[in-house]
Amino acid sequence: MYINAIGYYRREDCLKNNIKHEMQTREEDIRSYHNAIIHSLPHLPYDLTAIDLIIFMSDTGADEILCFIKKEFKSLNINILTALSDSTIINSIELINSYFLSKLSNKALLIYVAEEVVTCFFSNEKVAAKEGRVISISHAPIEHKRSRSLYMSYAKSMLEMNGYFLSDLSYLIFNDSTDKVIRNAINSLNIPEDKVLVNTDKPISKPIDSFLALAQNYKNFKTNDLIYILVFRERILMGSFLLEIE
């Protein structure tokens, strides 16, 4: 499966003003979804009408966006599925891949809503010159009390299982932005600091931050880059996936 385009939108004013009128919040949620879609459209190699599957997941219970999406795509023959609130991006990517393998879908849109909105378009086959191929997906929740050994063992096994070595790794992405964890990742994987990509703007990280870091840096990736993305929820490693730019 391939990533065709990815976009995001950050609602920075949500952090500055915690008290909002209900109607204002509703309109802002819908506008955020639209802005994330618009951000990715210039890189999308096909029309939105080609999508036959939408996965919607939210950390905030943004029902307004989900209702708007259902209304917006009502005239098209699209399956719209909602991921559980305690799910992660890994579960959703696995779900999309299973639809592709079962020939139930060819092109899918993943919408992830939290304080930010990230949208990602997937296809079962490559459709453009430069796209990210999802090589492998790993879903195995593990508590990471020893992050140093965790990064080494997980990254090493994932890479070797797919015929790569640690030296082949171009970028590491994860959603734990504490200095200690970042330093452990750099030292254990022997990877340059500028190759570790995290979203460091927030004191408390959430699973969406791995996806957001991927979206923020996606345009900078080059052909043959190998990217390893890990997703944590608190002290639990929820899973990871390996991506190669082709």
PDB file of N, CA and C in Angstrom, residues 193-241:
ATOM      1  N   GLU A 193      21.236  13.360  14.916  1.00  0.00           N
ATOM      2  CA  GLU A 193      20.136  14.046  15.601  1.00  0.00           C
ATOM      3  C   GLU A 193      19.134  14.660  14.629  1.00  0.00           C
ATOM      4  N   ASP A 194      19.626  15.152  13.476  1.00  0.00           N
ATOM      5  CA  ASP A 194      18.712  15.775  12.522  1.00  0.00           C
ATOM      6  C   ASP A 194      17.860  14.766  11.767  1.00  0.00           C
ATOM      7  N   LYS A 195      18.102  13.476  12.002  1.00  0.00           N
ATOM      8  CA  LYS A 195      17.302  12.427  11.375  1.00  0.00           C
ATOM      9  C   LYS A 195      16.200  11.919  12.306  1.00  0.00           C
ATOM     10  N   VAL A 196      16.162  12.447  13.534  1.00  0.00           N
ATOM     11  CA  VAL A 196      15.101  12.107  14.481  1.00  0.00           C
ATOM     12  C   VAL A 196      14.051  13.214  14.424  1.00  0.00           C
ATOM     13  N   LEU A 197      12.839  12.859  14.014  1.00  0.00           N
ATOM     14  CA  LEU A 197      11.787  13.848  13.796  1.00  0.00           C
ATOM     15  C   LEU A 197      10.681  13.673  14.829  1.00  0.00           C
ATOM     16  N   VAL A 198      10.473  14.695  15.631  1.00  0.00           N
ATOM     17  CA  VAL A 198       9.412  14.666  16.639  1.00  0.00           C
ATOM     18  C   VAL A 198       8.685  16.003  16.616  1.00  0.00           C
ATOM     19  N   ASN A 199       7.475  15.998  17.154  1.00  0.00           N
ATOM     20  CA  ASN A 199       6.724  17.236  17.312  1.00  0.00           C
ATOM     21  C   ASN A 199       6.986  17.742  18.722  1.00  0.00           C
ATOM     22  N   THR A 200       7.835  18.747  18.856  1.00  0.00           N
ATOM     23  CA  THR A 200       8.295  19.192  20.172  1.00  0.00           C
ATOM     24  C   THR A 200       7.532  20.397  20.708  1.00  0.00           C
ATOM     25  N   ASP A 201       6.431  20.756  20.072  1.00  0.00           N
ATOM     26  CA  ASP A 201       5.715  21.974  20.458  1.00  0.00           C
ATOM     27  C   ASP A 201       4.836  21.800  21.695  1.00  0.00           C
ATOM     28  N   LYS A 202       4.568  20.552  22.084  1.00  0.00           N
ATOM     29  CA  LYS A 202       3.642  20.325  23.184  1.00  0.00           C
ATOM     30  C   LYS A 202       4.334  19.580  24.319  1.00  0.00           C
ATOM     31  N   PRO A 203       4.052  19.954  25.576  1.00  0.00           N
ATOM     32  CA  PRO A 203       4.687  19.284  26.712  1.00  0.00           C
ATOM     33  C   PRO A 203       4.211  17.851  26.900  1.00  0.00           C
ATOM     34  N   ILE A 204       2.983  17.559  26.486  1.00  0.00           N
ATOM     35  CA  ILE A 204       2.433  16.207  26.608  1.00  0.00           C
ATOM     36  C   ILE A 204       2.128  15.690  25.209  1.00  0.00           C
ATOM     37  N   SER A 205       2.733  14.572  24.857  1.00  0.00           N
ATOM     38  CA  SER A 205       2.555  14.048  23.506  1.00  0.00           C
ATOM     39  C   SER A 205       1.357  13.112  23.440  1.00  0.00           C
ATOM     40  N   LYS A 206       0.778  13.031  22.246  1.00  0.00           N
ATOM     41  CA  LYS A 206      -0.336  12.126  21.978  1.00  0.00           C
ATOM     42  C   LYS A 206      -0.012  11.316  20.732  1.00  0.00           C
ATOM     43  N   PRO A 207      -0.724  10.202  20.513  1.00  0.00           N
ATOM     44  CA  PRO A 207      -0.438   9.376  19.334  1.00  0.00           C
ATOM     45  C   PRO A 207      -0.458  10.139  18.019  1.00  0.00           C
ATOM     46  N   ILE A 208      -1.316  11.159  17.909  1.00  0.00           N
ATOM     47  CA  ILE A 208      -1.390  11.903  16.649  1.00  0.00           C
ATOM     48  C   ILE A 208      -0.082  12.617  16.327  1.00  0.00           C
ATOM     49  N   ASP A 209       0.753  12.865  17.332  1.00  0.00           N
ATOM     50  CA  ASP A 209       1.973  13.631  17.106  1.00  0.00           C
ATOM     51  C   ASP A 209       2.968  12.913  16.198  1.00  0.00           C
ATOM     52  N   SER A 210       2.981  11.580  16.212  1.00  0.00           N
ATOM     53  CA  SER A 210       3.828  10.841  15.267  1.00  0.00           C
ATOM     54  C   SER A 210       3.353  11.087  13.842  1.00  0.00           C
ATOM     55  N   PHE A 211       2.048  11.024  13.657  1.00  0.00           N
ATOM     56  CA  PHE A 211       1.435  11.241  12.347  1.00  0.00           C
ATOM     57  C   PHE A 211       1.634  12.683  11.901  1.00  0.00           C
ATOM     58  N   LEU A 212       1.532  13.618  12.853  1.00  0.00           N
ATOM     59  CA  LEU A 212       1.725  15.032  12.543  1.00  0.00           C
ATOM     60  C   LEU A 212       3.166  15.303  12.115  1.00  0.00           C
ATOM     61  N   ALA A 213       4.133  14.707  12.814  1.00  0.00           N
ATOM     62  CA  ALA A 213       5.544  14.878  12.447  1.00  0.00           C
ATOM     63  C   ALA A 213       5.815  14.320  11.055  1.00  0.00           C
ATOM     64  N   LEU A 214       5.161  13.201  10.720  1.00  0.00           N
ATOM     65  CA  LEU A 214       5.293  12.635   9.376  1.00  0.00           C
ATOM     66  C   LEU A 214       4.749  13.611   8.334  1.00  0.00           C
ATOM     67  N   ALA A 215       3.576  14.181   8.612  1.00  0.00           N
ATOM     68  CA  ALA A 215       2.948  15.114   7.668  1.00  0.00           C
ATOM     69  C   ALA A 215       3.773  16.387   7.504  1.00  0.00           C
ATOM     70  N   GLN A 216       4.319  16.892   8.601  1.00  0.00           N
ATOM     71  CA  GLN A 216       5.088  18.133   8.554  1.00  0.00           C
ATOM     72  C   GLN A 216       6.378  17.990   7.747  1.00  0.00           C
ATOM     73  N   ASN A 217       6.953  16.802   7.749  1.00  0.00           N
ATOM     74  CA  ASN A 217       8.254  16.590   7.101  1.00  0.00           C
ATOM     75  C   ASN A 217       8.172  15.839   5.780  1.00  0.00           C
ATOM     76  N   TYR A 218       6.981  15.414   5.400  1.00  0.00           N
ATOM     77  CA  TYR A 218       6.825  14.524   4.245  1.00  0.00           C
ATOM     78  C   TYR A 218       7.394  15.123   2.956  1.00  0.00           C
ATOM     79  N   LYS A 219       7.207  16.404   2.751  1.00  0.00           N
ATOM     80  CA  LYS A 219       7.667  17.044   1.507  1.00  0.00           C
ATOM     81  C   LYS A 219       9.190  17.058   1.396  1.00  0.00           C
ATOM     82  N   ASN A 220       9.880  16.881   2.527  1.00  0.00           N
ATOM     83  CA  ASN A 220      11.345  16.918   2.519  1.00  0.00           C
ATOM     84  C   ASN A 220      11.980  15.558   2.243  1.00  0.00           C
ATOM     85  N   PHE A 221      11.187  14.494   2.279  1.00  0.00           N
ATOM     86  CA  PHE A 221      11.739  13.166   2.040  1.00  0.00           C
ATOM     87  C   PHE A 221      12.120  13.001   0.577  1.00  0.00           C
ATOM     88  N   LYS A 222      13.167  12.208   0.354  1.00  0.00           N
ATOM     89  CA  LYS A 222      13.657  11.966  -0.998  1.00  0.00           C
ATOM     90  C   LYS A 222      13.496  10.495  -1.368  1.00  0.00           C
ATOM     91  N   THR A 223      13.579  10.216  -2.651  1.00  0.00           N
ATOM     92  CA  THR A 223      13.475   8.844  -3.141  1.00  0.00           C
ATOM     93  C   THR A 223      14.508   7.957  -2.450  1.00  0.00           C
ATOM     94  N   ASN A 224      14.073   6.780  -2.031  1.00  0.00           N
ATOM     95  CA  ASN A 224      14.880   5.772  -1.333  1.00  0.00           C
ATOM     96  C   ASN A 224      15.048   6.049   0.158  1.00  0.00           C
ATOM     97  N   ASP A 225      14.487   7.143   0.665  1.00  0.00           N
ATOM     98  CA  ASP A 225      14.523   7.372   2.112  1.00  0.00           C
ATOM     99  C   ASP A 225      13.724   6.283   2.818  1.00  0.00           C
ATOM    100  N   LEU A 226      14.274   5.804   3.922  1.00  0.00           N
ATOM    101  CA  LEU A 226      13.628   4.767   4.726  1.00  0.00           C
ATOM    102  C   LEU A 226      13.246   5.385   6.064  1.00  0.00           C
ATOM    103  N   ILE A 227      11.955   5.388   6.383  1.00  0.00           N
ATOM    104  CA  ILE A 227      11.451   6.064   7.577  1.00  0.00           C
ATOM    105  C   ILE A 227      10.769   5.059   8.493  1.00  0.00           C
ATOM    106  N   TYR A 228      11.132   5.115   9.768  1.00  0.00           N
ATOM    107  CA  TYR A 228      10.545   4.223  10.767  1.00  0.00           C
ATOM    108  C   TYR A 228       9.714   5.062  11.728  1.00  0.00           C
ATOM    109  N   ILE A 229       8.423   4.775  11.823  1.00  0.00           N
ATOM    110  CA  ILE A 229       7.496   5.571  12.637  1.00  0.00           C
ATOM    111  C   ILE A 229       6.980   4.733  13.801  1.00  0.00           C
ATOM    112  N   LEU A 230       7.190   5.229  15.019  1.00  0.00           N
ATOM    113  CA  LEU A 230       6.687   4.567  16.220  1.00  0.00           C
ATOM    114  C   LEU A 230       5.575   5.405  16.833  1.00  0.00           C
ATOM    115  N   VAL A 231       4.583   4.733  17.415  1.00  0.00           N
ATOM    116  CA  VAL A 231       3.452   5.427  18.030  1.00  0.00           C
ATOM    117  C   VAL A 231       3.309   4.972  19.479  1.00  0.00           C
ATOM    118  N   PHE A 232       3.415   5.918  20.401  1.00  0.00           N
ATOM    119  CA  PHE A 232       3.279   5.637  21.827  1.00  0.00           C
ATOM    120  C   PHE A 232       1.974   6.216  22.362  1.00  0.00           C
ATOM    121  N   ARG A 233       1.423   5.558  23.361  1.00  0.00           N
ATOM    122  CA  ARG A 233       0.334   6.116  24.155  1.00  0.00           C
ATOM    123  C   ARG A 233       0.787   6.034  25.600  1.00  0.00           C
ATOM    124  N   GLU A 234       1.136   7.206  26.159  1.00  0.00           N
ATOM    125  CA  GLU A 234       1.746   7.283  27.482  1.00  0.00           C
ATOM    126  C   GLU A 234       3.031   6.443  27.468  1.00  0.00           C
ATOM    127  N   ARG A 235       3.138   5.409  28.296  1.00  0.00           N
ATOM    128  CA  ARG A 235       4.370   4.613  28.328  1.00  0.00           C
ATOM    129  C   ARG A 235       4.226   3.301  27.564  1.00  0.00           C
ATOM    130  N   ILE A 236       3.262   3.239  26.697  1.00  0.00           N
ATOM    131  CA  ILE A 236       3.022   2.020  25.929  1.00  0.00           C
ATOM    132  C   ILE A 236       3.363   2.250  24.459  1.00  0.00           C
ATOM    133  N   LEU A 237       4.202   1.386  23.898  1.00  0.00           N
ATOM    134  CA  LEU A 237       4.448   1.405  22.464  1.00  0.00           C
ATOM    135  C   LEU A 237       3.303   0.649  21.804  1.00  0.00           C
ATOM    136  N   MET A 238       2.448   1.365  21.081  1.00  0.00           N
ATOM    137  CA  MET A 238       1.275   0.755  20.471  1.00  0.00           C
ATOM    138  C   MET A 238       1.590   0.053  19.154  1.00  0.00           C
ATOM    139  N   GLY A 239       2.691   0.429  18.533  1.00  0.00           N
ATOM    140  CA  GLY A 239       3.050  -0.206  17.273  1.00  0.00           C
ATOM    141  C   GLY A 239       3.931   0.702  16.441  1.00  0.00           C
ATOM    142  N   SER A 240       4.244   0.245  15.241  1.00  0.00           N
ATOM    143  CA  SER A 240       5.121   1.015  14.365  1.00  0.00           C
ATOM    144  C   SER A 240       4.895   0.594  12.920  1.00  0.00           C
ATOM    145  N   PHE A 241       5.384   1.407  11.996  1.00  0.00           N
ATOM    146  CA  PHE A 241       5.363   0.983  10.600  1.00  0.00           C
ATOM    147  C   PHE A 241       6.576   1.546   9.872  1.00  0.00           C
TER     148      PHE A 241
END
